Structure formats: C-alpha cells, structure tokens
Coordinates of C-alpha atoms (C1' of nucleotides) in Angstrom, one line a residue:
Chain A
M1 CA 158.4 -47.5 145.4
D2 CA 161.0 -44.8 144.7
K3 CA 160.5 -41.8 142.4
Q4 CA 162.2 -43.4 139.5
E5 CA 160.2 -46.6 139.6
Y6 CA 157.1 -44.5 139.8
L7 CA 158.0 -42.6 136.8
Q8 CA 159.0 -45.8 135.1
Q9 CA 155.5 -47.2 135.5
L10 CA 153.8 -43.9 134.6
I11 CA 155.7 -43.7 131.3
N12 CA 155.4 -47.3 130.4
A13 CA 151.6 -47.1 130.1
G14 CA 151.0 -50.8 129.8
E15 CA 152.8 -51.0 126.4
E16 CA 156.4 -51.7 125.6
E17 CA 159.0 -51.6 128.3
I18 CA 161.3 -48.6 128.2
E19 CA 164.2 -48.5 130.6
L20 CA 164.8 -45.2 132.1
T21 CA 168.3 -44.1 133.1
P22 CA 168.5 -42.2 136.4
K23 CA 169.3 -39.0 134.6
Q24 CA 166.4 -39.6 132.3
A25 CA 164.1 -40.0 135.3
K26 CA 165.6 -36.7 136.7
I27 CA 164.8 -35.0 133.5
L28 CA 161.1 -36.2 133.4
E29 CA 160.7 -35.3 137.1
A30 CA 162.0 -31.8 136.5
A31 CA 160.1 -31.2 133.4
I32 CA 156.7 -32.3 134.9
E33 CA 157.3 -29.9 137.8
I34 CA 158.3 -26.9 135.6
F35 CA 155.7 -27.5 132.9
A36 CA 153.0 -27.7 135.5
E37 CA 154.2 -24.4 137.2
K38 CA 154.9 -22.3 134.2
G39 CA 153.4 -24.0 131.2
Y40 CA 155.2 -25.8 128.4
A41 CA 155.7 -22.8 126.2
A42 CA 157.2 -20.6 128.9
T43 CA 159.6 -23.4 130.0
S44 CA 163.1 -23.5 128.6
T45 CA 165.1 -26.6 128.1
S46 CA 168.1 -25.1 129.9
E47 CA 165.9 -24.5 132.9
I48 CA 164.8 -28.2 132.9
A49 CA 168.5 -29.2 132.6
K50 CA 169.4 -27.1 135.4
K51 CA 166.7 -28.4 137.7
A52 CA 167.4 -32.0 136.7
G53 CA 171.2 -31.6 137.4
V54 CA 172.1 -32.6 133.9
A55 CA 173.7 -31.1 130.8
E56 CA 171.3 -29.6 128.3
G57 CA 172.6 -32.0 125.7
T58 CA 171.4 -34.9 127.7
I59 CA 167.7 -33.9 127.2
F60 CA 168.2 -34.0 123.5
R61 CA 169.9 -37.4 123.6
H62 CA 166.7 -38.9 125.0
Y63 CA 164.1 -36.7 123.3
K64 CA 164.7 -35.3 119.8
T65 CA 162.8 -32.2 120.5
K66 CA 161.3 -30.3 123.4
K67 CA 157.8 -31.2 122.2
E68 CA 158.7 -34.9 122.1
L69 CA 159.5 -34.5 125.8
L70 CA 156.1 -33.1 126.4
I71 CA 154.4 -35.8 124.4
S72 CA 156.3 -38.5 126.4
I73 CA 155.0 -37.1 129.5
V74 CA 151.4 -36.4 128.6
T75 CA 150.4 -39.3 126.4
P76 CA 151.1 -42.0 129.0
G77 CA 149.5 -39.6 131.6
I78 CA 146.2 -39.4 129.6
I79 CA 146.0 -43.2 129.4
K80 CA 146.7 -43.7 133.1
L81 CA 144.1 -41.0 134.0
T82 CA 141.3 -41.9 131.7
V83 CA 141.3 -45.7 131.0
P84 CA 140.8 -47.0 134.6
F85 CA 137.7 -44.9 134.7
F86 CA 136.0 -47.8 133.1
A87 CA 138.5 -50.7 133.4
N88 CA 137.0 -53.9 132.2
Q89 CA 137.0 -55.6 135.5
F90 CA 135.5 -52.5 137.0
V91 CA 132.4 -52.5 134.9
S92 CA 131.8 -56.1 134.8
E93 CA 132.0 -56.2 138.5
V94 CA 129.1 -53.7 138.6
F95 CA 127.1 -55.5 136.0
K96 CA 127.5 -58.8 137.8
E97 CA 125.6 -57.6 140.9
K98 CA 122.6 -56.2 139.0
S99 CA 121.1 -55.1 142.3
E100 CA 123.9 -52.5 142.7
S101 CA 122.8 -49.0 142.0
Y102 CA 124.1 -46.3 139.7
E103 CA 125.0 -44.5 142.9
Q104 CA 127.3 -47.4 143.9
L105 CA 129.0 -47.2 140.4
L106 CA 129.6 -43.5 140.8
R107 CA 131.0 -43.9 144.3
K108 CA 133.4 -46.4 143.0
I109 CA 134.6 -44.3 140.0
I110 CA 134.9 -41.1 142.1
R111 CA 136.9 -42.9 144.9
N112 CA 139.0 -44.7 142.3
R113 CA 140.1 -41.6 140.5
F114 CA 140.4 -39.3 143.6
E115 CA 143.6 -41.0 144.8
F116 CA 145.2 -41.0 141.4
V117 CA 144.5 -37.3 140.9
Q118 CA 145.8 -36.5 144.4
K119 CA 149.1 -38.1 143.6
N120 CA 149.4 -36.6 140.1
I121 CA 148.4 -33.0 140.4
P122 CA 151.2 -31.5 138.2
L123 CA 150.6 -34.0 135.6
L124 CA 147.0 -33.2 135.6
K125 CA 147.7 -29.6 135.3
I126 CA 150.0 -30.2 132.2
I127 CA 147.3 -32.3 130.6
L128 CA 144.6 -29.8 131.1
Q129 CA 146.7 -26.9 129.9
E130 CA 148.5 -28.4 126.9
M131 CA 145.5 -30.3 125.4
A132 CA 144.1 -27.0 124.4
F133 CA 147.2 -26.1 122.2
H134 CA 148.3 -29.4 120.8
E135 CA 145.9 -31.0 118.5
E136 CA 147.5 -34.5 118.7
L137 CA 147.1 -34.6 122.4
K138 CA 143.4 -33.5 122.1
Q139 CA 142.9 -36.1 119.4
S140 CA 144.5 -39.0 121.5
F141 CA 142.3 -38.0 124.5
Q142 CA 139.2 -37.9 122.3
N143 CA 140.1 -41.3 120.8
I144 CA 140.4 -42.9 124.2
F145 CA 137.2 -41.4 125.4
I146 CA 135.2 -42.3 122.3
K147 CA 136.6 -45.8 122.1
K148 CA 137.1 -46.9 125.7
I149 CA 135.2 -44.7 128.1
F150 CA 132.0 -43.7 126.3
P151 CA 130.8 -47.1 125.1
K152 CA 131.2 -48.7 128.6
F153 CA 129.6 -45.7 130.1
D154 CA 126.8 -45.8 127.6
E155 CA 126.2 -49.5 128.2
A156 CA 125.9 -48.9 131.9
V157 CA 123.5 -45.9 131.6
T158 CA 121.4 -47.6 129.1
Q159 CA 121.1 -50.7 131.4
F160 CA 120.1 -48.5 134.4
K161 CA 117.7 -46.5 132.3
K162 CA 116.0 -49.9 131.3
D163 CA 115.9 -51.0 134.9
G164 CA 114.2 -47.6 135.8
L165 CA 116.9 -46.6 138.0
I166 CA 117.8 -43.4 136.3
V167 CA 115.9 -40.8 134.3
D168 CA 115.1 -41.3 130.7
Y169 CA 117.2 -38.5 129.2
P170 CA 119.7 -39.1 126.3
S171 CA 122.7 -41.1 127.4
S172 CA 125.0 -38.3 126.2
T173 CA 123.3 -35.8 128.4
I174 CA 123.3 -38.1 131.5
I175 CA 127.1 -38.9 131.0
R176 CA 128.0 -35.2 130.5
F177 CA 126.2 -34.2 133.6
T178 CA 127.7 -37.1 135.6
M179 CA 131.2 -36.3 134.3
T180 CA 131.1 -32.5 134.7
T181 CA 129.9 -33.2 138.3
I182 CA 132.7 -35.5 139.2
I183 CA 135.5 -33.6 137.3
G184 CA 134.1 -30.3 138.5
F185 CA 134.4 -31.6 142.1
I186 CA 137.9 -32.9 141.6
I187 CA 139.2 -29.7 139.9
T188 CA 137.7 -27.5 142.6
R189 CA 139.1 -29.8 145.3
F190 CA 142.7 -30.0 143.9
L191 CA 143.3 -27.1 141.5
I192 CA 141.0 -24.2 142.5
L193 CA 140.7 -24.4 146.3
P194 CA 143.3 -27.0 147.4
E195 CA 144.1 -25.0 150.4
A196 CA 140.5 -24.9 151.7
E197 CA 139.5 -27.3 154.5
W198 CA 137.8 -30.3 152.9
D199 CA 136.1 -33.2 154.6
D200 CA 136.6 -35.4 151.5
E201 CA 134.5 -38.2 152.6
E202 CA 131.5 -36.1 153.4
E203 CA 131.9 -34.0 150.3
I204 CA 132.1 -37.0 148.0
D205 CA 129.1 -38.3 149.6
R206 CA 127.1 -35.1 149.3
T207 CA 128.2 -34.6 145.7
I208 CA 127.0 -38.1 144.8
R209 CA 123.6 -37.6 146.6
M210 CA 123.2 -34.3 144.7
L211 CA 124.1 -36.0 141.5
M212 CA 121.5 -38.6 142.1
H213 CA 118.7 -36.5 143.8
G214 CA 119.5 -32.9 142.9
I215 CA 119.4 -30.1 145.3
Q216 CA 115.7 -30.2 146.1
P217 CA 114.9 -31.5 149.6
D218 CA 113.3 -34.7 150.9
S219 CA 114.8 -37.0 148.3
Chain B
M1 CA 128.0 -1.7 116.8
D2 CA 131.3 -2.2 115.0
K3 CA 134.2 -4.2 116.2
Q4 CA 136.1 -1.1 117.5
E5 CA 133.1 0.1 119.6
Y6 CA 132.7 -3.5 120.8
L7 CA 136.3 -3.7 122.0
Q8 CA 135.9 -0.2 123.5
Q9 CA 133.2 -1.2 125.8
L10 CA 134.9 -4.6 126.6
I11 CA 138.1 -2.8 127.7
N12 CA 136.3 0.1 129.5
A13 CA 134.7 -2.3 132.1
G14 CA 132.5 0.2 133.7
E15 CA 135.4 2.3 134.9
E16 CA 137.3 5.2 133.3
E17 CA 136.9 5.9 129.7
I18 CA 139.9 5.1 127.5
E19 CA 139.8 6.2 124.0
L20 CA 141.1 3.5 121.6
T21 CA 142.8 4.5 118.4
P22 CA 142.0 2.4 115.4
K23 CA 145.4 0.8 115.4
Q24 CA 145.1 0.1 119.1
A25 CA 141.8 -1.7 118.4
K26 CA 143.5 -3.7 115.7
I27 CA 146.2 -4.8 118.1
L28 CA 143.7 -5.9 120.8
E29 CA 141.6 -7.8 118.3
A30 CA 144.7 -9.6 116.9
A31 CA 146.2 -10.3 120.3
I32 CA 142.9 -11.8 121.5
E33 CA 142.7 -14.0 118.5
I34 CA 146.3 -15.3 118.7
F35 CA 146.5 -15.6 122.5
A36 CA 143.3 -17.8 122.4
E37 CA 144.7 -20.0 119.7
K38 CA 148.3 -20.5 120.7
G39 CA 148.5 -19.3 124.3
Y40 CA 150.2 -16.1 125.7
A41 CA 153.6 -17.5 126.0
A42 CA 153.8 -19.0 122.6
T43 CA 152.7 -15.8 120.8
S44 CA 155.3 -13.3 119.7
T45 CA 154.7 -9.5 119.5
S46 CA 155.9 -9.6 116.0
E47 CA 153.2 -12.1 115.2
I48 CA 150.6 -9.7 116.8
A49 CA 151.9 -6.7 114.9
K50 CA 151.8 -8.5 111.6
K51 CA 148.2 -9.7 112.0
A52 CA 147.0 -6.3 113.3
G53 CA 148.7 -4.6 110.3
V54 CA 150.9 -2.3 112.4
A55 CA 154.6 -1.9 113.2
E56 CA 155.8 -3.8 116.2
G57 CA 156.8 -0.6 117.8
T58 CA 153.3 0.5 117.8
I59 CA 152.3 -2.1 120.2
F60 CA 154.8 -0.8 122.8
R61 CA 153.7 2.8 122.4
H62 CA 150.4 1.7 123.9
Y63 CA 151.5 -1.2 126.2
K64 CA 154.8 -1.0 128.1
T65 CA 155.3 -4.8 127.9
K66 CA 153.7 -7.8 126.3
K67 CA 152.3 -8.7 129.8
E68 CA 150.5 -5.4 130.1
L69 CA 148.8 -6.1 126.8
L70 CA 147.6 -9.4 128.3
I71 CA 146.4 -7.8 131.4
S72 CA 144.5 -5.1 129.6
I73 CA 142.7 -7.8 127.7
V74 CA 142.0 -10.3 130.5
T75 CA 141.2 -8.0 133.5
P76 CA 138.2 -6.3 131.9
G77 CA 137.2 -9.7 130.5
I78 CA 137.1 -11.2 134.0
I79 CA 134.8 -8.4 135.1
K80 CA 132.5 -8.6 132.1
L81 CA 132.2 -12.4 132.5
T82 CA 131.7 -12.7 136.3
V83 CA 130.0 -9.6 137.7
P84 CA 126.8 -9.9 135.8
F85 CA 126.4 -13.4 137.1
F86 CA 124.8 -11.7 140.1
A87 CA 124.2 -8.2 139.2
N88 CA 122.3 -6.2 141.8
Q89 CA 119.1 -5.8 139.8
F90 CA 119.3 -9.5 139.0
V91 CA 119.2 -10.8 142.5
S92 CA 116.8 -8.2 143.9
E93 CA 114.5 -9.2 141.1
V94 CA 114.5 -12.7 142.3
F95 CA 114.1 -11.8 145.8
K96 CA 111.1 -9.5 145.2
E97 CA 109.0 -12.4 143.8
K98 CA 109.5 -14.8 146.7
S99 CA 107.4 -17.4 145.1
E100 CA 110.0 -17.8 142.3
S101 CA 112.0 -21.0 142.8
Y102 CA 115.7 -21.7 142.8
E103 CA 115.1 -23.3 139.5
Q104 CA 113.9 -20.0 138.0
L105 CA 117.0 -18.3 139.4
L106 CA 119.2 -20.9 137.8
R107 CA 117.4 -20.6 134.5
K108 CA 118.0 -16.9 134.4
I109 CA 121.7 -17.1 135.3
I110 CA 122.4 -19.8 132.7
R111 CA 120.6 -18.0 129.8
N112 CA 122.1 -14.7 130.8
R113 CA 125.7 -16.0 130.6
F114 CA 125.1 -18.3 127.7
E115 CA 125.0 -15.5 125.2
F116 CA 127.9 -13.6 126.6
V117 CA 130.1 -16.7 126.4
Q118 CA 129.0 -17.5 122.9
K119 CA 130.2 -14.0 121.7
N120 CA 133.4 -14.2 123.7
I121 CA 134.9 -17.6 123.2
P122 CA 138.4 -16.5 122.5
L123 CA 138.4 -14.2 125.5
L124 CA 137.1 -17.1 127.7
K125 CA 139.9 -19.4 126.5
I126 CA 142.6 -16.8 127.4
I127 CA 141.0 -16.3 130.8
L128 CA 140.9 -20.0 131.5
Q129 CA 144.4 -20.6 130.3
E130 CA 146.3 -17.7 131.6
M131 CA 144.8 -17.5 135.1
A132 CA 146.7 -20.7 135.9
F133 CA 150.1 -19.0 135.3
H134 CA 149.6 -15.4 136.3
E135 CA 149.0 -15.0 140.0
E136 CA 147.6 -11.4 139.8
L137 CA 144.9 -12.6 137.4
K138 CA 143.9 -15.5 139.7
Q139 CA 143.8 -13.0 142.7
S140 CA 141.7 -10.5 140.8
F141 CA 139.3 -13.3 139.8
Q142 CA 139.2 -14.6 143.4
N143 CA 138.5 -11.1 144.8
I144 CA 135.6 -10.5 142.5
F145 CA 134.2 -13.9 143.3
I146 CA 134.6 -13.7 147.1
K147 CA 133.4 -10.0 147.3
K148 CA 130.7 -9.8 144.7
I149 CA 129.5 -13.2 143.5
F150 CA 129.7 -15.5 146.6
P151 CA 127.9 -13.2 149.2
K152 CA 124.9 -12.7 146.8
F153 CA 124.8 -16.4 146.0
D154 CA 125.1 -17.4 149.6
E155 CA 122.3 -15.1 150.5
A156 CA 120.0 -16.5 147.8
V157 CA 120.9 -20.1 148.9
T158 CA 120.4 -19.4 152.6
Q159 CA 117.0 -18.0 151.8
F160 CA 115.9 -20.9 149.7
K161 CA 117.1 -23.3 152.3
K162 CA 115.1 -21.5 155.0
D163 CA 112.0 -21.6 152.7
G164 CA 112.7 -25.4 152.4
L165 CA 113.1 -25.2 148.7
I166 CA 116.5 -26.7 148.6
V167 CA 118.3 -29.3 150.6
D168 CA 120.1 -28.4 153.8
Y169 CA 123.7 -28.9 152.8
P170 CA 126.5 -26.3 153.5
S171 CA 126.0 -23.2 151.1
S172 CA 129.5 -23.7 149.8
T173 CA 128.7 -27.3 148.7
I174 CA 125.4 -26.3 147.1
I175 CA 127.1 -23.3 145.3
R176 CA 130.0 -25.4 144.2
F177 CA 127.7 -28.1 142.7
T178 CA 125.5 -25.5 141.0
M179 CA 128.5 -23.6 139.5
T180 CA 130.4 -26.7 138.3
T181 CA 127.1 -28.0 136.7
I182 CA 126.6 -24.7 134.8
I183 CA 130.3 -24.0 134.0
G184 CA 130.7 -27.7 133.1
F185 CA 127.8 -27.4 130.6
I186 CA 129.1 -24.2 129.0
I187 CA 132.7 -25.5 128.7
T188 CA 131.4 -28.7 127.1
R189 CA 129.1 -26.8 124.8
F190 CA 131.6 -24.3 123.5
L191 CA 135.1 -25.6 124.2
I192 CA 135.1 -29.3 124.2
L193 CA 132.4 -30.2 121.8
P194 CA 131.5 -27.0 120.0
E195 CA 131.0 -28.9 116.7
A196 CA 128.5 -31.5 118.0
E197 CA 124.7 -30.9 117.3
W198 CA 123.3 -29.2 120.3
D199 CA 119.6 -28.4 121.0
D200 CA 120.5 -25.6 123.3
E201 CA 117.1 -25.0 124.8
E202 CA 116.4 -28.6 125.5
E203 CA 119.9 -29.1 127.0
I204 CA 119.7 -26.1 129.3
D205 CA 116.3 -27.3 130.3
R206 CA 117.6 -30.9 131.1
T207 CA 120.7 -29.6 132.8
I208 CA 118.6 -27.5 135.2
R209 CA 116.1 -30.4 135.9
M210 CA 119.1 -32.7 136.7
L211 CA 120.6 -30.0 138.9
M212 CA 117.4 -29.7 140.7
H213 CA 116.2 -33.3 140.8
G214 CA 119.2 -35.4 140.0
I215 CA 119.3 -38.2 137.6
Q216 CA 116.9 -40.4 139.5
P217 CA 113.6 -40.9 137.7
D218 CA 110.0 -39.8 138.7
S219 CA 111.2 -36.5 140.3
Chain C
dC1 C1' 150.3 28.4 106.4
dT2 C1' 152.9 27.4 111.2
dC3 C1' 153.3 25.2 115.3
dC4 C1' 152.5 21.5 118.5
dT5 C1' 151.7 17.1 120.2
dA6 C1' 150.4 12.3 119.9
dA7 C1' 150.6 8.3 116.8
dA8 C1' 153.2 5.4 114.2
dT9 C1' 157.3 3.5 112.2
dG10 C1' 161.1 -0.1 111.5
dA11 C1' 165.9 -0.8 111.8
dG12 C1' 168.6 -2.1 115.6
dT13 C1' 170.0 -4.5 120.3
dG14 C1' 171.3 -7.8 123.7
dA15 C1' 169.4 -11.7 125.6
dT16 C1' 167.6 -16.0 125.3
dT17 C1' 165.9 -19.9 122.6
dA18 C1' 165.9 -24.9 120.9
dC19 C1' 169.1 -27.7 119.2
dT20 C1' 174.0 -29.6 117.3
dC21 C1' 178.1 -32.0 117.6
dA22 C1' 182.7 -33.4 118.5
dC23 C1' 184.2 -35.3 122.5
dT24 C1' 184.6 -37.8 127.2
dT25 C1' 182.9 -41.1 130.5
dA26 C1' 180.6 -45.2 132.1
dT27 C1' 178.9 -49.9 131.5
dA28 C1' 178.6 -54.4 129.7
dT29 C1' 180.4 -58.4 127.3
dA30 C1' 183.9 -61.5 126.0
Chain D
dT1 C1' 192.2 -56.4 129.9
dA2 C1' 190.4 -55.1 125.5
dT3 C1' 186.5 -53.5 122.7
dA4 C1' 182.0 -51.8 121.7
dT5 C1' 178.1 -49.3 122.6
dA6 C1' 175.4 -46.2 125.0
dA7 C1' 175.1 -42.1 128.2
dG8 C1' 176.5 -37.8 129.1
dT9 C1' 178.8 -33.3 128.3
dG10 C1' 179.1 -28.2 127.3
dA11 C1' 180.7 -24.9 124.1
dG12 C1' 178.9 -23.2 120.0
dT13 C1' 175.0 -21.6 116.5
dA14 C1' 171.4 -19.6 113.9
dA15 C1' 167.1 -17.9 114.8
dT16 C1' 164.0 -15.5 117.4
dC17 C1' 162.5 -12.9 121.4
dA18 C1' 160.7 -8.5 123.7
dC19 C1' 161.8 -4.1 123.6
dT20 C1' 164.1 0.8 122.3
dC21 C1' 164.7 4.9 119.9
dA22 C1' 165.6 8.3 116.5
dT23 C1' 162.8 9.7 113.1
dT24 C1' 158.6 10.5 110.2
dT25 C1' 153.5 11.1 109.7
dA26 C1' 149.0 12.9 110.9
dG27 C1' 145.7 16.0 112.6
dG28 C1' 143.9 19.9 115.0
dA29 C1' 144.5 24.9 116.9
dG30 C1' 145.8 29.5 116.1

DNA sequence: CTCCTAAATGAGTGATTACTCACTTATATA
DNA sequence: TATATAAGTGAGTAATCACTCATTTAGGAG
C-alpha cells in the first residue's frame, strides 16, 4: 500500500468515498507533517504548498480555508483512532467466551491500538494539540466517546463486576483508571520518551499486571 | 494576597527578586489567560495589550520578544509545578517514618499537587501545550525531572521494594505507572471533564487504592 | 522647584498572512 | 479531433503580524 492509498483510506473514514488527486495527497501528507511539528496556528499555507510541491492556490481549490484542511485531517483521524477501541466484533468476541478475563480484554485493546498509534504518531500529535483549541473537534471526540466507546466499555465493566472479576467501584472510575493507564503508557512510549529503549512486550505485560493487581507485591 | 503579589511569587521562582510594575503584572495576567485559551501562536501581542489595558509598546519594554514573554511565564511555572513533587523536606519526612507505606507517600503527593493545579489551570494548559513546540521548554522540564524528581522517586521506590512493600518491577516502570495514574487523574479532573460532578476525596482515595491493589477484587 | 531616570505611549514599518481570481493545463467523453 | 469539466497555477490583495522609536508622563532625590 503506497502513501496515497494509505491517506485515501485514512481520510475516507468508513463513510463516503472521496477520490484524492496525487497533488491533494501530497498536500495532506505535508500538512500532517508540519502541523504535527509546529502546530496548526504556527504553520502557514505557503509552507505547506512548498513542502507539498504545489502552488498555494491548489490548497484552496480543495479546501476552502486552512481550518477546513485541519478538520479534514483530524476528524477522520479521531474516528480511526477511537472507534476500533471497542469495535462491535471486538467486544462480542470477548463476551462470547465468558471465561475470558478483563485482563485478556485489556491485552487485546492495548495491542490493537499500539500498532495504529505507532504508524500515526504525527496524526496523534495533531489531535492531542488541536482538540484543546477547536471546540468542534473536542465535541466530535466527546460524541464518539459517549456514544460508541463508553457504553460498550460500561457494559463490559458491569458484566465483569457482576462476575466478581473486578472491584466494585463506579464504572466511570474503573474506566477512567483503565484508560489513563493505557493512554499514559502509549503517550510515554511514543511522545515523551520515544528514544528510550523499550521492551514493548514486557512493558505491555507489566502495565496490564499493574493495572490488574496494583503495585503491591505477591498478587 | 492580591493578584500582583501572586504573580510576583510565581515569576520569582525561588531565584532572584524581580520587581513587577503594576502594568507588567497586568501584561502577565492577560498573557496567561489568552495563551491558555487560544495557544501561544494564535495569540497576538496587540490582543494581550488590549486585554491588559496597556499600549502594545509597553509589552516590548519589558520583554524583548513575544517568545521571551512566553518563557518568562512558563519556566517559573514548570519549577513551581514540578519541584515540590519531591521537595527535600517532603521525602525525608517519609523516610523518617519507615513504617509509613508507599500508599501514604502517594496520598501526600497527590493531595499536595491537587491544590496547586486547581489554582493554576491556565498555566498548566500553557505548559502542556507549548512544551511540545519549544525545545528549550521541553529540555528544562526534562532537566528538572531527571535531576530533581527522578532520583528522589527512585530512591523511595528502591527502598520500598527492598522492604517488600511494592512489587519488584524496574523502578522506571513503577514510576511511570505511578505518575501516569496521578497525572491522568488530575488531567481528567481539571482539563477533560472539569464540569462533571467529582467527589474529590473519594476519587483520590479510589485512585490510590487502584494504584496499589489494581482493579481486581478482594485486595 | 529642577533634574534625572525609568515607564509608558502609539503611530509607523516591513514582512508575512490567508485567501482570490483570471488564466493555463490535463483528462475524459463522444 | 472537438468540447467540457476539473485540476492546477501564481501574481496580487487587504489585513494583520511582531516589533521600533521618537516622544511624553511619572516619581523620587536634591
């Protein structure tokens, strides 16, 4: 899969098909790279055009404004990042085998998202940075979380609580703790200390064991 | 303590005394507010001047460049935010009473920083946002962490491991897990869902118990 | 009061910004 | 080949940017 095909499927986030011209793909590619490096507000359209090897006018042929370019990058990115966290098949798979533990579920989630993040670090940086300043982005992220992620997660947690497999705290607390642990690990791994030596398999394993049993010994 | 005195002691982070004129305090106050809201790059000096009720030239009398204004806000902020995490008195206090548990140490840390963050949310936002784009800020944060926070933390963790109070994983892993749990809670509490209803005492308590014993039941 | 110095001002500057538009080039269909 | 439509161009534009500087104001010492 070449770069353009890759962008194609990133931008067409499951919805309508949009054909990308080669120059359009170049623009997206350049914009993602520079937005991630310097931030949206500090990036000029002339810089994007230069890096993409196109005329500045070409950007505005495809995107009415600079902000529309940002949105067209980030919105599909949010969907691709969040929705597979609890894809339908994913959860039902876990529920089918009731014997499977919460630990198994977590291991699947973390491994599942690890690879995606690894391949989309610039995109992840843009999402984290720009959600803070653009209310629509924050809203669309919250909507996805509230409607698609949380209910599935809540269902799983409630079930596991009933089965006595996890502690009886409010689901929101357990979900928050679980997510900050996973997201905290991924952010540390790829954004804060990417150049450190990581034994990913070991670290994922220890992280999940700490999440399950805490940092007390003899669990 | 009025606002100017407050800024005074924020900016003079333990080092040399710098006298702030009233207008200078107004400038800092306005800059912190707008930088937090829109981001450094998207904020114009004319906007800061207007909000501060001063002429634009006044900003450049005190700060050579817009970036110098940012640095003079963020650098003392980083110090005030991070250093007390493991202030000298703080750790020695814990080590004196050897019977005290890791749990007690965590409870002190989290309560200690909770109040500071609550009072400095805009400052915290600026630090989180701008560290990503300004290498010097990232460096100064890393230096403080490596030289002042990590060694103390490592010392404590190593001691607790020896005493068999916490699990025998690498210190770096335990510290990372501990910090992402605390920071993740604080960021969720104040930045992601500040408008939700929080029972802070309960949530701190549950967070620490999950950190210690995990989410398995019957700990 | 006079003098001195630091603080404050705001009109002005060149550079850069996002965006436009008249025009050219490429592609597809018949 | 002829025609239509979409893609691409780049010079041009008004607005805004960070920053300067000659000048005025404020406050304290003698």
